[in-house]
Amino acid sequence: MNPFIDTIKAIEVESPVDKIIRQLKQLIVSGQLKPGDRLPAERSLAEKFGVGRSYVREAILKLEFYGLLRTSPQSGTYVSGLSINILDNLLTDVINFNKDDFNALIEARYYLELTAVRVAAERRTTEDLLSMGQALDEYETKVNKGLNGVEEDLLFHIKIARSTKNPVIESMMLILVPDLIKSINENKVCGEERGILSIPEHRAILKALEEGDSVAAENAMAIHLDEIFQISRAGYGAKQLLKEHKNE
C-alpha cells in the first residue's frame, strides 16, 4: 500500500448546528451582532437559516453552555458581554470541538454520569423517581418488542442528570449523551443483546436512587457503563501504541 494513503483523512461533513454557530460567529466578528445585542426569535432564525427550529435550539443551548449567549425567559437571547476577541476565539473552539472522538466522549460521559447519579441519589424527589420509572417502563416495552429504545434510554439518563438539580450537569449531559448513545446503539458497539442486558442494570440504578444510596447508585452506574468504558480504554491504548510506533 502506498505511504500517502496513511495521510488521507475522512471528509468531515459539517452539521447544521455547527453551520449555525459559524454564521453567528461571522455576524459577531463582522460587528453586525455586538456584545449585548438581542438575537431574533427562534422561529425567525430557523426561517433565515433554512433549518428546523430544533437545530437552532441546539445551537443556542450549546452557546449558552459555553457562556457565549445568555437567555432571559422574559426578554429573549442575547450575545454575551465578552469582548469580540474573546467571543471569536471561544466560538472557534466550540466549532472545532471534536464530537467524533468516540473514546473521549465515552470517557467524559463515564465520569460525568458517575457524578450525576451520586448527586441525584441525594437530591431526587418522589416526582423525579416516578419520571425515571416511567422512562424505564417505556424503554423496556420497546426493547422487549425488539425495537430500538435509544430515545427512552437517553431520556432515563437525562432525567438522572435533571434530578441533581444542577443545571450545569444537566446541560453537559444534553451536549454529550445524545450523539453518544445514538452512535452506541445504532452501531451496536456493545453487541446485539446490549438493549436486553441494560434492563436489570437500569433497574439496579433506579433502586439505589429510590433508596437514596449514593454509593450503590454510583456502583450500579459504573457496572452499567463498564463494557463501553473498557472499549474506550482499549481505544486509547491502541492510539498510544500507534503514536509510539510512528515515533520509532
Short mmCIF file of C-alpha atoms in Angstrom, two decimals:
data_model
loop_
_atom_site.label_atom_id
_atom_site.label_comp_id
_atom_site.label_asym_id
_atom_site.label_seq_id
_atom_site.Cartn_x
_atom_site.Cartn_y
_atom_site.Cartn_z
CA MET A 1 0.00 0.00 0.00
CA ASN A 2 1.33 3.47 -0.87
CA PRO A 3 2.51 5.52 2.14
CA PHE A 4 0.38 8.51 1.12
CA ILE A 5 -2.76 6.52 1.97
CA ASP A 6 -1.94 6.97 5.66
CA THR A 7 -2.13 10.76 5.27
CA ILE A 8 -5.66 10.76 3.84
CA LYS A 9 -8.29 11.96 6.29
CA ALA A 10 -12.02 11.27 6.27
CA ILE A 11 -14.13 14.06 4.79
CA GLU A 12 -15.89 15.93 7.59
CA VAL A 13 -19.46 16.93 6.90
CA GLU A 14 -20.42 19.95 8.96
CA SER A 15 -23.62 19.60 10.95
CA PRO A 16 -26.47 22.16 10.66
CA VAL A 17 -25.76 23.17 14.28
CA ASP A 18 -22.11 23.96 13.53
CA LYS A 19 -23.15 25.85 10.39
CA ILE A 20 -25.49 28.00 12.50
CA ILE A 21 -22.72 28.64 15.05
CA ARG A 22 -20.29 29.51 12.24
CA GLN A 23 -22.73 32.06 10.77
CA LEU A 24 -23.40 33.59 14.18
CA LYS A 25 -19.64 33.83 14.68
CA GLN A 26 -19.29 35.71 11.40
CA LEU A 27 -22.07 38.12 12.37
CA ILE A 28 -20.33 38.81 15.69
CA VAL A 29 -16.82 39.17 14.26
CA SER A 30 -18.07 41.48 11.49
CA GLY A 31 -19.80 43.67 14.07
CA GLN A 32 -23.32 43.06 12.80
CA LEU A 33 -24.04 41.37 16.14
CA LYS A 34 -22.41 43.13 19.09
CA PRO A 35 -21.96 42.01 22.72
CA GLY A 36 -25.27 42.66 24.45
CA ASP A 37 -27.35 42.54 21.24
CA ARG A 38 -30.57 40.55 21.25
CA LEU A 39 -30.93 37.65 18.79
CA PRO A 40 -34.05 37.27 16.65
CA ALA A 41 -36.65 34.75 17.83
CA GLU A 42 -36.00 31.03 17.25
CA ARG A 43 -38.68 30.81 14.56
CA SER A 44 -37.23 33.77 12.67
CA LEU A 45 -33.69 32.35 12.88
CA ALA A 46 -34.88 28.94 11.67
CA GLU A 47 -36.52 30.57 8.63
CA LYS A 48 -33.40 32.60 7.84
CA PHE A 49 -31.05 29.64 8.22
CA GLY A 50 -33.45 27.36 6.32
CA VAL A 51 -33.39 24.67 9.02
CA GLY A 52 -35.73 23.23 11.64
CA ARG A 53 -36.15 25.04 14.94
CA SER A 54 -34.61 22.08 16.77
CA TYR A 55 -31.23 22.84 15.14
CA VAL A 56 -31.45 26.49 16.17
CA ARG A 57 -32.42 25.48 19.70
CA GLU A 58 -29.47 23.05 19.93
CA ALA A 59 -27.04 25.72 18.69
CA ILE A 60 -28.34 28.23 21.23
CA LEU A 61 -28.16 25.64 24.03
CA LYS A 62 -24.57 24.84 23.09
CA LEU A 63 -23.57 28.51 23.03
CA GLU A 64 -25.37 29.15 26.33
CA PHE A 65 -23.44 26.29 27.91
CA TYR A 66 -20.16 27.90 26.90
CA GLY A 67 -21.34 31.29 28.17
CA LEU A 68 -21.43 32.88 24.72
CA LEU A 69 -25.16 33.57 24.81
CA ARG A 70 -27.46 34.27 27.71
CA THR A 71 -31.21 33.77 27.69
CA SER A 72 -33.83 35.51 29.77
CA PRO A 73 -37.32 33.92 29.78
CA GLN A 74 -38.84 37.38 29.74
CA SER A 75 -36.76 39.17 27.14
CA GLY A 76 -35.02 36.67 24.86
CA THR A 77 -31.47 35.57 23.97
CA TYR A 78 -28.52 37.96 23.99
CA VAL A 79 -24.88 37.88 22.89
CA SER A 80 -22.61 37.68 25.92
CA GLY A 81 -20.94 40.87 27.12
CA LEU A 82 -17.48 39.39 26.44
CA SER A 83 -15.13 41.22 24.06
CA ILE A 84 -15.19 40.48 20.31
CA ASN A 85 -11.72 38.91 20.50
CA ILE A 86 -12.74 36.53 23.30
CA LEU A 87 -16.02 35.64 21.55
CA ASP A 88 -14.15 34.99 18.28
CA ASN A 89 -11.70 32.56 19.91
CA LEU A 90 -14.33 30.80 22.01
CA LEU A 91 -16.65 30.35 19.04
CA THR A 92 -13.80 28.81 17.05
CA ASP A 93 -13.17 26.36 19.89
CA VAL A 94 -16.87 25.42 20.03
CA ILE A 95 -16.98 24.79 16.27
CA ASN A 96 -13.80 22.73 16.36
CA PHE A 97 -14.92 20.63 19.34
CA ASN A 98 -14.44 17.09 18.05
CA LYS A 99 -17.62 15.13 18.70
CA ASP A 100 -16.19 12.32 16.57
CA ASP A 101 -13.52 11.47 19.16
CA PHE A 102 -15.53 8.49 20.34
CA ASN A 103 -13.10 7.44 23.06
CA ALA A 104 -13.00 10.92 24.58
CA LEU A 105 -16.81 11.17 24.56
CA ILE A 106 -17.14 7.79 26.29
CA GLU A 107 -14.62 8.72 28.97
CA ALA A 108 -16.24 12.11 29.61
CA ARG A 109 -19.66 10.52 29.80
CA TYR A 110 -18.47 7.83 32.20
CA TYR A 111 -17.13 10.24 34.81
CA LEU A 112 -19.97 12.72 34.34
CA GLU A 113 -22.63 10.04 34.84
CA LEU A 114 -20.94 8.68 37.97
CA THR A 115 -21.00 12.17 39.46
CA ALA A 116 -24.57 12.85 38.32
CA VAL A 117 -26.05 9.65 39.73
CA ARG A 118 -24.27 10.13 43.07
CA VAL A 119 -25.67 13.66 43.44
CA ALA A 120 -29.10 12.57 42.17
CA ALA A 121 -29.31 9.93 44.94
CA GLU A 122 -29.07 12.73 47.48
CA ARG A 123 -31.42 15.23 45.80
CA ARG A 124 -34.04 13.29 43.82
CA THR A 125 -37.67 13.87 44.62
CA THR A 126 -40.59 11.46 44.51
CA GLU A 127 -41.63 13.12 41.26
CA ASP A 128 -38.16 12.52 39.81
CA LEU A 129 -38.32 8.83 40.70
CA LEU A 130 -41.72 8.43 39.09
CA SER A 131 -40.46 10.15 35.95
CA MET A 132 -37.38 7.91 35.76
CA GLY A 133 -39.51 4.83 36.36
CA GLN A 134 -41.82 5.80 33.51
CA ALA A 135 -38.85 6.26 31.16
CA LEU A 136 -37.60 2.79 32.08
CA ASP A 137 -41.04 1.23 31.56
CA GLU A 138 -41.19 2.75 28.07
CA TYR A 139 -37.63 1.61 27.34
CA GLU A 140 -38.33 -1.97 28.39
CA THR A 141 -41.55 -2.11 26.38
CA LYS A 142 -39.71 -1.16 23.18
CA VAL A 143 -36.67 -3.37 23.78
CA ASN A 144 -38.81 -6.41 24.62
CA LYS A 145 -40.60 -5.91 21.30
CA GLY A 146 -37.26 -5.95 19.51
CA LEU A 147 -37.42 -2.20 18.81
CA ASN A 148 -34.67 0.40 19.27
CA GLY A 149 -35.10 2.09 22.66
CA VAL A 150 -32.39 4.72 22.16
CA GLU A 151 -34.68 7.68 22.87
CA GLU A 152 -36.05 6.14 26.06
CA ASP A 153 -32.54 5.17 27.16
CA LEU A 154 -31.42 8.76 26.58
CA LEU A 155 -34.42 10.09 28.48
CA PHE A 156 -33.64 7.96 31.55
CA HIS A 157 -30.07 9.26 31.74
CA ILE A 158 -31.16 12.87 31.22
CA LYS A 159 -33.75 12.52 33.98
CA ILE A 160 -30.99 11.36 36.33
CA ALA A 161 -28.99 14.48 35.46
CA ARG A 162 -32.09 16.63 35.98
CA SER A 163 -32.56 15.07 39.40
CA THR A 164 -29.23 16.56 40.52
CA LYS A 165 -30.92 20.00 40.49
CA ASN A 166 -27.69 21.27 38.95
CA PRO A 167 -28.39 22.90 35.56
CA VAL A 168 -24.71 22.72 34.53
CA ILE A 169 -24.60 18.94 34.96
CA GLU A 170 -27.85 18.65 33.03
CA SER A 171 -26.54 20.90 30.22
CA MET A 172 -23.35 18.86 29.96
CA MET A 173 -25.39 15.67 29.68
CA LEU A 174 -27.57 17.22 26.99
CA ILE A 175 -24.45 18.06 24.99
CA LEU A 176 -22.59 14.75 25.42
CA VAL A 177 -25.10 11.96 25.69
CA PRO A 178 -27.50 12.20 22.70
CA ASP A 179 -24.93 11.63 19.94
CA LEU A 180 -23.04 9.10 22.03
CA ILE A 181 -25.98 6.86 22.95
CA LYS A 182 -27.31 7.08 19.40
CA SER A 183 -23.92 6.02 17.99
CA ILE A 184 -23.54 3.18 20.51
CA ASN A 185 -27.00 1.80 19.78
CA GLU A 186 -27.04 2.23 16.00
CA ASN A 187 -23.58 0.71 15.57
CA LYS A 188 -24.23 -1.98 18.19
CA VAL A 189 -20.85 -1.22 19.77
CA CYS A 190 -21.65 -3.47 22.73
CA GLY A 191 -23.33 -6.26 20.77
CA GLU A 192 -26.82 -7.21 19.66
CA GLU A 193 -28.09 -8.05 23.17
CA ARG A 194 -26.99 -4.80 24.84
CA GLY A 195 -30.56 -3.49 24.99
CA ILE A 196 -31.83 -6.53 26.91
CA LEU A 197 -28.81 -6.62 29.23
CA SER A 198 -29.35 -2.96 30.12
CA ILE A 199 -32.77 -3.63 31.66
CA PRO A 200 -31.61 -5.12 35.00
CA GLU A 201 -28.71 -2.63 35.08
CA HIS A 202 -31.10 0.30 34.74
CA ARG A 203 -33.34 -1.18 37.42
CA ALA A 204 -30.39 -1.50 39.82
CA ILE A 205 -29.58 2.17 39.29
CA LEU A 206 -33.19 3.19 39.91
CA LYS A 207 -33.39 1.03 43.05
CA ALA A 208 -30.32 2.72 44.52
CA LEU A 209 -31.79 6.12 43.69
CA GLU A 210 -35.06 5.18 45.36
CA GLU A 211 -33.14 4.19 48.48
CA GLY A 212 -31.10 7.38 48.38
CA ASP A 213 -27.90 5.33 48.45
CA SER A 214 -25.30 7.40 46.57
CA VAL A 215 -22.56 4.73 46.83
CA ALA A 216 -24.82 1.97 45.49
CA ALA A 217 -26.08 4.30 42.75
CA GLU A 218 -22.55 5.11 41.63
CA ASN A 219 -21.56 1.43 41.69
CA ALA A 220 -24.64 0.44 39.68
CA MET A 221 -23.91 3.13 37.08
CA ALA A 222 -20.25 2.02 36.88
CA ILE A 223 -21.38 -1.56 36.20
CA HIS A 224 -23.85 -0.34 33.57
CA LEU A 225 -21.17 1.68 31.74
CA ASP A 226 -18.24 -0.69 32.30
CA GLU A 227 -18.39 -2.50 28.96
CA ILE A 228 -18.38 0.65 26.87
CA PHE A 229 -15.78 2.24 29.17
CA GLN A 230 -13.43 -0.68 28.56
CA ILE A 231 -13.88 -0.14 24.82
CA SER A 232 -12.80 3.47 25.35
CA ARG A 233 -9.71 2.44 27.33
CA ALA A 234 -8.77 -0.05 24.63
CA GLY A 235 -9.17 2.68 22.03
CA TYR A 236 -6.85 5.00 23.92
CA GLY A 237 -4.34 2.16 24.31
CA ALA A 238 -4.40 1.47 20.57
CA LYS A 239 -3.89 5.16 19.80
CA GLN A 240 -0.90 5.30 22.13
CA LEU A 241 0.68 2.23 20.53
CA LEU A 242 0.26 3.76 17.07
CA LYS A 243 1.78 7.02 18.27
CA GLU A 244 4.78 5.24 19.77
CA HIS A 245 5.19 3.17 16.59
CA LYS A 246 5.28 6.31 14.42
CA ASN A 247 7.89 7.89 16.69
CA GLU A 248 10.24 4.89 16.47
#
